[in-house]
Every structure is written in structure tokens, then in C-alpha cells.
Amino acid sequence: MNNQRWKKLLDAILVPVLAVLSGLVVMGILILTLNKPVLESYAILFSNGFGCKEYGNCIFLTTLERATPLILTGLSAVVAFRSGMFSIGQEGQYLLGAAAAAWLGYAIHLPPILHAPVLLIAGMLVGAAYGWFPGVLRVKLGVNELLSTIMLNSIAALIVEYLVQFPMRADTSAVAHSPVIDESAQLMSFFPGSKWGVGFVLAVIAVIVVYIYLWRTKSGYEQRMAGQSRRFALFGGILSDRAAIRAMLISGALAGLAGAIEVMGVHRRIMTGFSVGLGFDGLTTAILGQVHPFGVFIVAILFSGLKLGAQIGLQLNLNIPRELGGTIIGFIILFVAAGKLYEENIVRAREWATRRRSSRLKRESG
Amino acid sequence: MTPAIEMKGITKDFASTRVRANDHVDFSVEPGEVHALVGENGAGKTTLMSILYGLIKPDSGEIFIDSQKIRIDHPNDAIQHGIGMVHQHFKLVPSFTVAQNILLGMEPTQAGLLNQQQENELVAALAEKYNLPVDPTARVRDLPVGMQQRVEILKVLERKAKILILDEPTAVLTPQEVNELVTVIRGLSRLGYTVIFITHKLVEVMSVADRVSVMRGGKMIGTKKVSETSIPELARMMVGREVLLRVKKKEMQRGDVVLEARDISISDVNGLAAISHVSFQVHRGEIVGIAGVSGNGQTELVEAISGMNSLDGGEILFKGKIIDEASVGERRDMGMAHIPEDRMVVGLNLQTTLDENLIVSRYDDSQFSRYGFLLMKTISEFAEKVVRAFSIAAARPGEGIATLSGGNLQKVVVGRELSGDPAFIIANQPTRGLDVGSIEFVHKTLVEERDKGAGILLVSVELDEVMALSDRILVLYRGRIQGELDAATATEEEVGILMAGGNLQDLKYAQRADQQELRS
């Protein structure tokens, strides 16, 4: 039984691990064509993505900080996908959640014990509302949630751009941004000079809560069954429509929370070009993480590290263009998408191994 | 006579499932005969035929065709040697025409251009030659299943096959289509073709085959001439023990009305009337059989009673209460159970574990969840209990069910639906696609529930099943009840004529006419 469970876990992580390794091999080839030292570049990639030079001043802490919104948008996608809703609206929900938190951060003034929680909740509510909308469209009118969420992403981006340019604009500087939020609304960081802090802890809590919700609660069970087979859910007496809308609410809330945390913990304000595709990266994170909360957690950190290492480390130390980081991640996604290739070869390798073992046993006994 | 095909000592292990699917199997087929290959689900029939067709490589063993030892590594090799296979799930392109499908990959071309006209003529000539009429220009997606199968057979014949392997060809057909197929197979055999016919329905074996080979647990149990064997003997060989082909029933203890349909009408997915103005009652302790050719409103009736679909008119009473507005869940809570006709998509969720499949109708019970959280321990204990009570051999709590055989999957459905003492059970095609052993199990279980006092509505297109299990038979024809019969006195002719839309008067006249003819 226990053995079985280990095997299952191994199967789940084997494909992503092999995909990452393949991506790194391709990176080596690319670097070779640039006439740069390959081995050294690997070392720099890892020390700049996951390394730690001295206590309290770790690049790895920056990686964790960068991973925080990715974890949450990834979880948002996991909840939607597991419930049969192919929502890619994380980007829009993230942006609106961030705008709500940024506005309440300077517009109202509350004691610290209240201010931060109010902002977090506001971000979640706004995100949830923005997720509820495509959910209802889907259930009541049969509008494909994939299309509606794409459109809503564009709408949200334009709304936030307008807000930042006009009503929320703090000054006439070249880059439009909102006023800095009150200190009472900011999320604490653990080390001076780093922005890794309470937001990350919230993300970790979210990972655990989402896992428990999906696999240990009645509501989560309903959502997963409705997501896997609507006919089966109908037959068993599960109200699929309600489960779908609930999934969109939770998914939206998680993405909105990501936006709020990014404002409160990192930027302390919202500015033009606030999202650098974090919503879409969350989507990728969810898929690479096998649509599982723990998978999302690991992949988000890995991703952020690779990005930092490739973008900053390789560029500063070896003069390798930062786009290479994006290229490697692109390759990794490609290799995961080609996961079947690995699965077939894993099965073949296993069959070969058992055949060898059995023929050896035969020889020994014979 | 040298055998057309001889397979010797075929062995195949599947490493991934640790199953020996074929264990030193010897199998030989005479030229020009119809040879049935029977066995329970998972006996190794399909594996053996896939080896012959080059889809699977055996670990050891030899294959001879006309006494020549040959290697078959790929279906192309098999086709080269005149072996063709019609799969259970057809491999046709739905949007192509019949002619395009039959000639796929071997179209006649002129200067690299296709000639639709010529293709159609070729296929029409082919159909004529084998007396298998089809419309070459029809699109495959518009054809009924029986016709699609005919296209598959023509496709194989066009590729010059002399030996045809048909993998469970009747599983997807209606009774009429089965009769047509039997005629087709007989005709091919007269033309000198050799047909291997995989099935687990023994009635079909008796009606179509010359010889029959029985497999069980990956081993070849024996080969018999059909004229020298019987259904009970074959059933015994298949299952390995004595099988009750007809369940024994105690005297009915009829109780109160548990379910009543009052003048109900239901429309199908296209909005057309599927059931119009139907009324009937089901009492506790009785099995009411709904007989009828498939597609006469059975699916819609079952979905409306179970709550999966709504009524257009009339009302349904369950335990004396009108339940027209009640949801599926509410009906289930009141004690309704439902064994659906499609266990793969409706009755089970193959993507999840046994445990989660077993609680779908009762996860809301205080027994299985508290404060919104699932009680994992009780659930897995319950799963273990069901596995034991219904002896679902291969299923293990906490693990997936996708790899279970059809019989075991149906046991999971039956186990879930019948634990918790339902007051009323809808059993829709409860034995479709099951082997003899599993059919016996399902029938026995249903009769036990009846004896415990449940009312059962049995919907089946298998006349034998309705006749064997029911206490009362309703015949459904074009959405209406064509007649009601007492199962104790009903004859197959009576049910048959009602199923075809006639009435009992016609039968009496016909019989009287027969008798007069005899006298004169």
C-alpha cells in the first residue's frame, strides 16, 4: 500500500523532472553556440537562482518572493481545472485584486491589525467577483469560459491602466503610479533588504488549504467529480452548476489574493504595466505541477529560480542575453507537453528491467 | 485438411499488470469454417487475436498459415497473409463517405488525382459481390452502428483477407442487426472465407459457429463442434463451475405500491416525444420488466424517473409523494437506487478511486462527512465492506478502477447501488456486455433485493433477461406501453409481437389460421 503510494508519487514527478533536465541540456547547447563556458554557466545559473552567499542575504529569498504570486495564481488555475472549468482568467483577477488593495491601501486609514487583513479580503472579493462572472455565463448561457476569461483579461488590463493613469495617479512622473500605501497596510518582510515575508507564508497556507479543500471536503469532492465527469455527477446527485460557480469564485479569490500580496508585500503601490504576465505564468505553473497544489509549489519556486538565475546571473556574469532564461522555460514547457514521450520510455524501461530480472532469476534457478 | 491457421504455444505476459494473458495457448482453425472464440472478460481472447493480427508481440509461440511458419510483427504482415480484423470499436473516419473509408489508402488514382465516381462504382461492385448492400456515398457518421460494421467488413474484404477476425461484433448491435450479421457471416463462410468470431454470448455461438474454442484465465480449455455441445456445457467450461443460466425465484411477496407513473410524457434530446402518456405501478417485492427494442423511449423513461431529466407532463409518485420537482440527490435520499445502462460514463468515474466512486450517492450522509469534511477512514472501511460483500476480486480501496474488467466494474456499480437497502431500484440493461458468470451474479443479487422487499424496474432489450427475472412485463413500443403480460404465463411469441408493435389479438388470429391450415 505504502509502496504503491511512493510509486505513484514518483510517477507524478518523474516527467517534470526529466523535462527540466532536457530543458537544461538544450540550454547548454544554446550557450555552446554562443561560445561561452557551459559548465560555468550552469554553476552561475544555480548559484544565482537558488544560492545563498551569507545569512539573511540570499538570492534564494528573492526567488521565494518572486514565487509567491506564481504559487497563488497557479493554485487558482488548479482549482478551476480540477473542477472542469478551463479558466485562464487569472491575469485579470490578479490585476483587479491588486488595484483594489492598492486603492484601499491609501484611501482608508486603519490600525495595522485591521488594515492589512481588510486589503487582503478586498483583493480576494474583487478577484472572486471577476471569476464569478464567467462562471455564471458558462452555467446559465453556455458561454465557453476559455473565451470569456480571455476577453475579461483584456478588459481588466485596460481598466487598471485607466485607474493608474487617471483617478489613482499620484504625481506627474513619467511612469504613472498610485500613491504608496499606508505602512499599516504593508506586509512585513523577514529580513531587511529582502521582500520575502508574510506573503510567502500566506501562499504556503493557501497550498495546504487548497489541498485539503479539494481532496478532503465535501465541496471539493463535488467539484472534482463534476470536473471529471458531468454525467457521473448528475447521476450521483451532485449539482454540477453550483460546483462550477463555486470553483470560479475560489479560483478568482486566489488570483485576487496574489495581486493584493504583490501590492502589499513587494511594490507598495500599483503602477502602469503592473502585471508582467504573472497570471499566464500561473497557468503554466499549474500544468507543469500536474494540476496539484504541491506540484504548483515546487514548480513555482523552480521557475522563479531559473528566471532569476538565467536573467540576472547569466547576463551579469557572462553577458548572455536575459532572453535565454525565457527560452529555457519555453523549452521546458515544450518538453512537458511532450510528456507522453517520457511516459512511453519509462514504461519501456520498466518492462525491460522486469524482463531482465525474471530472465536472471530463471537462469539462477535453472 | 490442413488448418487455415495454427497457433502453437502462444504465451504473453503483460509486465505492467503482471498478468499472463496467454499461457501456452494452442489454437487452430479449419479453412472455411466459422470458429467462435469464447471466454469471460479478461480470459485472453482479444490478446490471442491481437497477436494473430500483429498488434501485440507474443513472448513465445509459433504461428502457421497453411502449414507455413510465418512471423507477424505488424498488422501489415497480417494483411499480407490474408488476415483481416474488425475491431470492437470501429476504426472509421466519421466525416468520410462509405467509399472513401473502404478505399482509404488504396484509392484508384489517375495522374495522382482521386476519382470519386470511380470509387463509388468500385465499392458498389464490391458490395454487390458479397451481397452486403451499402450506399457508397453515405457519410459514415450518419449510418447506424450495424451499417458501420458492414463498412468495416467490406474494408477488410477489399484488402483481400481470406481470414476474418471479428472482435465481439455483436456487443454494439440491436437484436435485428445481430440477425443480419449472422446471415452475413454464414454467407461469407459459404464463399469459402474463414471467420473467427470472438464473443461471450453463447446463444450466438450456437446459432452461427461450426466449432467453438473456450478460453479461461489465459488458458485454452478446449475446442468443440457446436453440434456436439450445449450452452450449459460451454458455460461450465468458461466459468469453471456449474452456472445457473436461469435464476431460481421464490414466490412473489407483493407489497404496497412504491413507484407510480401517472400519465407521464417525456421528450428526447431533440425535443421529440420519446414517452407519451404512460402510466404504470411498481410494488414492493416485485420485478417489473420493461421489454422493447432499444430506442423506444427506455433511456428517457429511466432518466426521468431517476431525476436526471424532467417530465413534459404527468407525475411520478415515489412512496406516495409526488417527486416531479425533486432532485436526483433527494430521490436517492428517499431510497431510490439506479443501475444505469452506461457504466463507463454515467455509472462510474473511471478517473478516480474506488472509494470516491462508491460514495457519490451518499457522501452527504452524516456517516461519511461531518462539518463539510469527508471522513476518509469510514469511507475506506465502507469500500472494503462493499468489496467483500460483492466479491469484487480485483478492486482495492484507495486505488483506481480504470483497469477493472467490465464485470468487475458492474459489480462496483451494483455494490454501491444496493448497499443501503433501497426501496426502489431502476436496473437499466444491468448485464449489458457481461459474461455468463457476472450475469448470474447480477441476476441473483436483483432477485435477492426483490425478496428483501424492494420494488425493481428492470429495463432490458434482452428478451431472455426480461422473461427470466420479471414478475410482470410491460412492453414499450414507440414511447407507449403496447401491452402488459404476467411473466408466469407469457410466451416469447407474445412479448415478441408486442415489441414489434402488434397486439395479442393478431397473434391469436395467426395461431388460429395456422391451426386451420394444419387441419385442411
PDB file of N, CA and C in Angstrom, chain A residues 16 26 28 59 61-62 76 93 97 104 133 147 171 179 210 218 231 241 256 261-262 273 279 295 337 344 352:
ATOM      1  N   PRO A  16       8.007  15.820 -15.006  1.00  0.00           N
ATOM      2  CA  PRO A  16       8.517  17.199 -14.909  1.00  0.00           C
ATOM      3  C   PRO A  16      10.024  17.258 -14.686  1.00  0.00           C
ATOM      4  N   VAL A  26      19.319  21.498 -23.414  1.00  0.00           N
ATOM      5  CA  VAL A  26      19.161  22.378 -24.571  1.00  0.00           C
ATOM      6  C   VAL A  26      19.831  23.720 -24.294  1.00  0.00           C
ATOM      7  N   GLY A  28      22.398  24.214 -22.457  1.00  0.00           N
ATOM      8  CA  GLY A  28      23.832  24.011 -22.623  1.00  0.00           C
ATOM      9  C   GLY A  28      24.232  24.144 -24.087  1.00  0.00           C
ATOM     10  N   ILE A  59      20.068  35.091  -2.438  1.00  0.00           N
ATOM     11  CA  ILE A  59      19.323  35.261  -3.676  1.00  0.00           C
ATOM     12  C   ILE A  59      18.105  34.357  -3.662  1.00  0.00           C
ATOM     13  N   LEU A  61      16.145  33.888  -1.353  1.00  0.00           N
ATOM     14  CA  LEU A  61      14.994  34.568  -0.751  1.00  0.00           C
ATOM     15  C   LEU A  61      14.244  35.387  -1.803  1.00  0.00           C
ATOM     16  N   THR A  62      14.987  35.994  -2.703  1.00  0.00           N
ATOM     17  CA  THR A  62      14.334  36.720  -3.801  1.00  0.00           C
ATOM     18  C   THR A  62      13.533  35.748  -4.667  1.00  0.00           C
ATOM     19  N   SER A  76      -4.881  29.012  -8.240  1.00  0.00           N
ATOM     20  CA  SER A  76      -6.140  29.476  -8.826  1.00  0.00           C
ATOM     21  C   SER A  76      -6.500  28.627 -10.043  1.00  0.00           C
ATOM     22  N   GLN A  93      -8.072  38.704 -12.865  1.00  0.00           N
ATOM     23  CA  GLN A  93      -8.431  38.673 -11.451  1.00  0.00           C
ATOM     24  C   GLN A  93      -7.278  39.200 -10.599  1.00  0.00           C
ATOM     25  N   GLY A  97      -7.570  42.499  -8.315  1.00  0.00           N
ATOM     26  CA  GLY A  97      -7.300  42.315  -6.881  1.00  0.00           C
ATOM     27  C   GLY A  97      -6.228  43.283  -6.422  1.00  0.00           C
ATOM     28  N   LEU A 104      -7.416  50.774  -1.504  1.00  0.00           N
ATOM     29  CA  LEU A 104      -7.764  50.790  -0.084  1.00  0.00           C
ATOM     30  C   LEU A 104      -6.531  51.052   0.781  1.00  0.00           C
ATOM     31  N   PHE A 133     -18.294  35.964 -12.660  1.00  0.00           N
ATOM     32  CA  PHE A 133     -18.959  36.413 -13.880  1.00  0.00           C
ATOM     33  C   PHE A 133     -18.852  35.378 -15.018  1.00  0.00           C
ATOM     34  N   LEU A 147     -13.017  31.400 -23.645  1.00  0.00           N
ATOM     35  CA  LEU A 147     -13.120  32.638 -24.419  1.00  0.00           C
ATOM     36  C   LEU A 147     -13.469  33.820 -23.525  1.00  0.00           C
ATOM     37  N   ASP A 171       1.313  61.349  -9.004  1.00  0.00           N
ATOM     38  CA  ASP A 171       2.034  62.545  -9.423  1.00  0.00           C
ATOM     39  C   ASP A 171       2.191  62.537 -10.928  1.00  0.00           C
ATOM     40  N   PRO A 179      -0.308  56.398  -5.235  1.00  0.00           N
ATOM     41  CA  PRO A 179       0.441  56.741  -4.020  1.00  0.00           C
ATOM     42  C   PRO A 179       0.875  55.477  -3.289  1.00  0.00           C
ATOM     43  N   VAL A 210      -5.848  24.616  -0.052  1.00  0.00           N
ATOM     44  CA  VAL A 210      -6.413  24.143  -1.324  1.00  0.00           C
ATOM     45  C   VAL A 210      -6.349  22.626  -1.404  1.00  0.00           C
ATOM     46  N   LYS A 218     -16.341  17.871   1.341  1.00  0.00           N
ATOM     47  CA  LYS A 218     -17.484  17.531   0.502  1.00  0.00           C
ATOM     48  C   LYS A 218     -17.525  18.410  -0.745  1.00  0.00           C
ATOM     49  N   ARG A 231     -21.703  13.724 -16.433  1.00  0.00           N
ATOM     50  CA  ARG A 231     -22.777  12.731 -16.449  1.00  0.00           C
ATOM     51  C   ARG A 231     -22.785  11.947 -15.142  1.00  0.00           C
ATOM     52  N   ASP A 241     -23.576  22.574 -11.611  1.00  0.00           N
ATOM     53  CA  ASP A 241     -23.551  24.006 -11.901  1.00  0.00           C
ATOM     54  C   ASP A 241     -23.089  24.792 -10.682  1.00  0.00           C
ATOM     55  N   GLY A 256      -6.919  36.994  -7.007  1.00  0.00           N
ATOM     56  CA  GLY A 256      -7.031  38.329  -6.427  1.00  0.00           C
ATOM     57  C   GLY A 256      -6.104  38.487  -5.235  1.00  0.00           C
ATOM     58  N   ILE A 261      -1.270  40.667  -2.440  1.00  0.00           N
ATOM     59  CA  ILE A 261       0.015  40.413  -1.774  1.00  0.00           C
ATOM     60  C   ILE A 261       1.158  41.083  -2.534  1.00  0.00           C
ATOM     61  N   GLU A 262       1.080  41.046  -3.852  1.00  0.00           N
ATOM     62  CA  GLU A 262       2.141  41.657  -4.650  1.00  0.00           C
ATOM     63  C   GLU A 262       2.200  43.173  -4.372  1.00  0.00           C
ATOM     64  N   GLY A 273       1.753  48.888 -16.197  1.00  0.00           N
ATOM     65  CA  GLY A 273       2.498  47.665 -16.519  1.00  0.00           C
ATOM     66  C   GLY A 273       2.718  46.804 -15.294  1.00  0.00           C
ATOM     67  N   GLY A 279      -0.226  36.121 -14.377  1.00  0.00           N
ATOM     68  CA  GLY A 279      -1.398  35.265 -14.473  1.00  0.00           C
ATOM     69  C   GLY A 279      -1.146  34.099 -15.403  1.00  0.00           C
ATOM     70  N   GLY A 295       2.587  20.262  -6.422  1.00  0.00           N
ATOM     71  CA  GLY A 295       3.327  20.401  -7.670  1.00  0.00           C
ATOM     72  C   GLY A 295       3.502  21.868  -8.020  1.00  0.00           C
ATOM     73  N   ALA A 337       4.955  19.227 -22.340  1.00  0.00           N
ATOM     74  CA  ALA A 337       3.839  18.962 -23.245  1.00  0.00           C
ATOM     75  C   ALA A 337       4.071  17.661 -24.003  1.00  0.00           C
ATOM     76  N   GLU A 344       6.120   6.843 -22.244  1.00  0.00           N
ATOM     77  CA  GLU A 344       6.299   5.613 -23.006  1.00  0.00           C
ATOM     78  C   GLU A 344       7.667   5.005 -22.748  1.00  0.00           C
ATOM     79  N   TRP A 352      11.632  -3.573 -19.630  1.00  0.00           N
ATOM     80  CA  TRP A 352      12.935  -4.148 -19.913  1.00  0.00           C
ATOM     81  C   TRP A 352      13.570  -4.624 -18.618  1.00  0.00           C
TER      82      TRP A 352
END
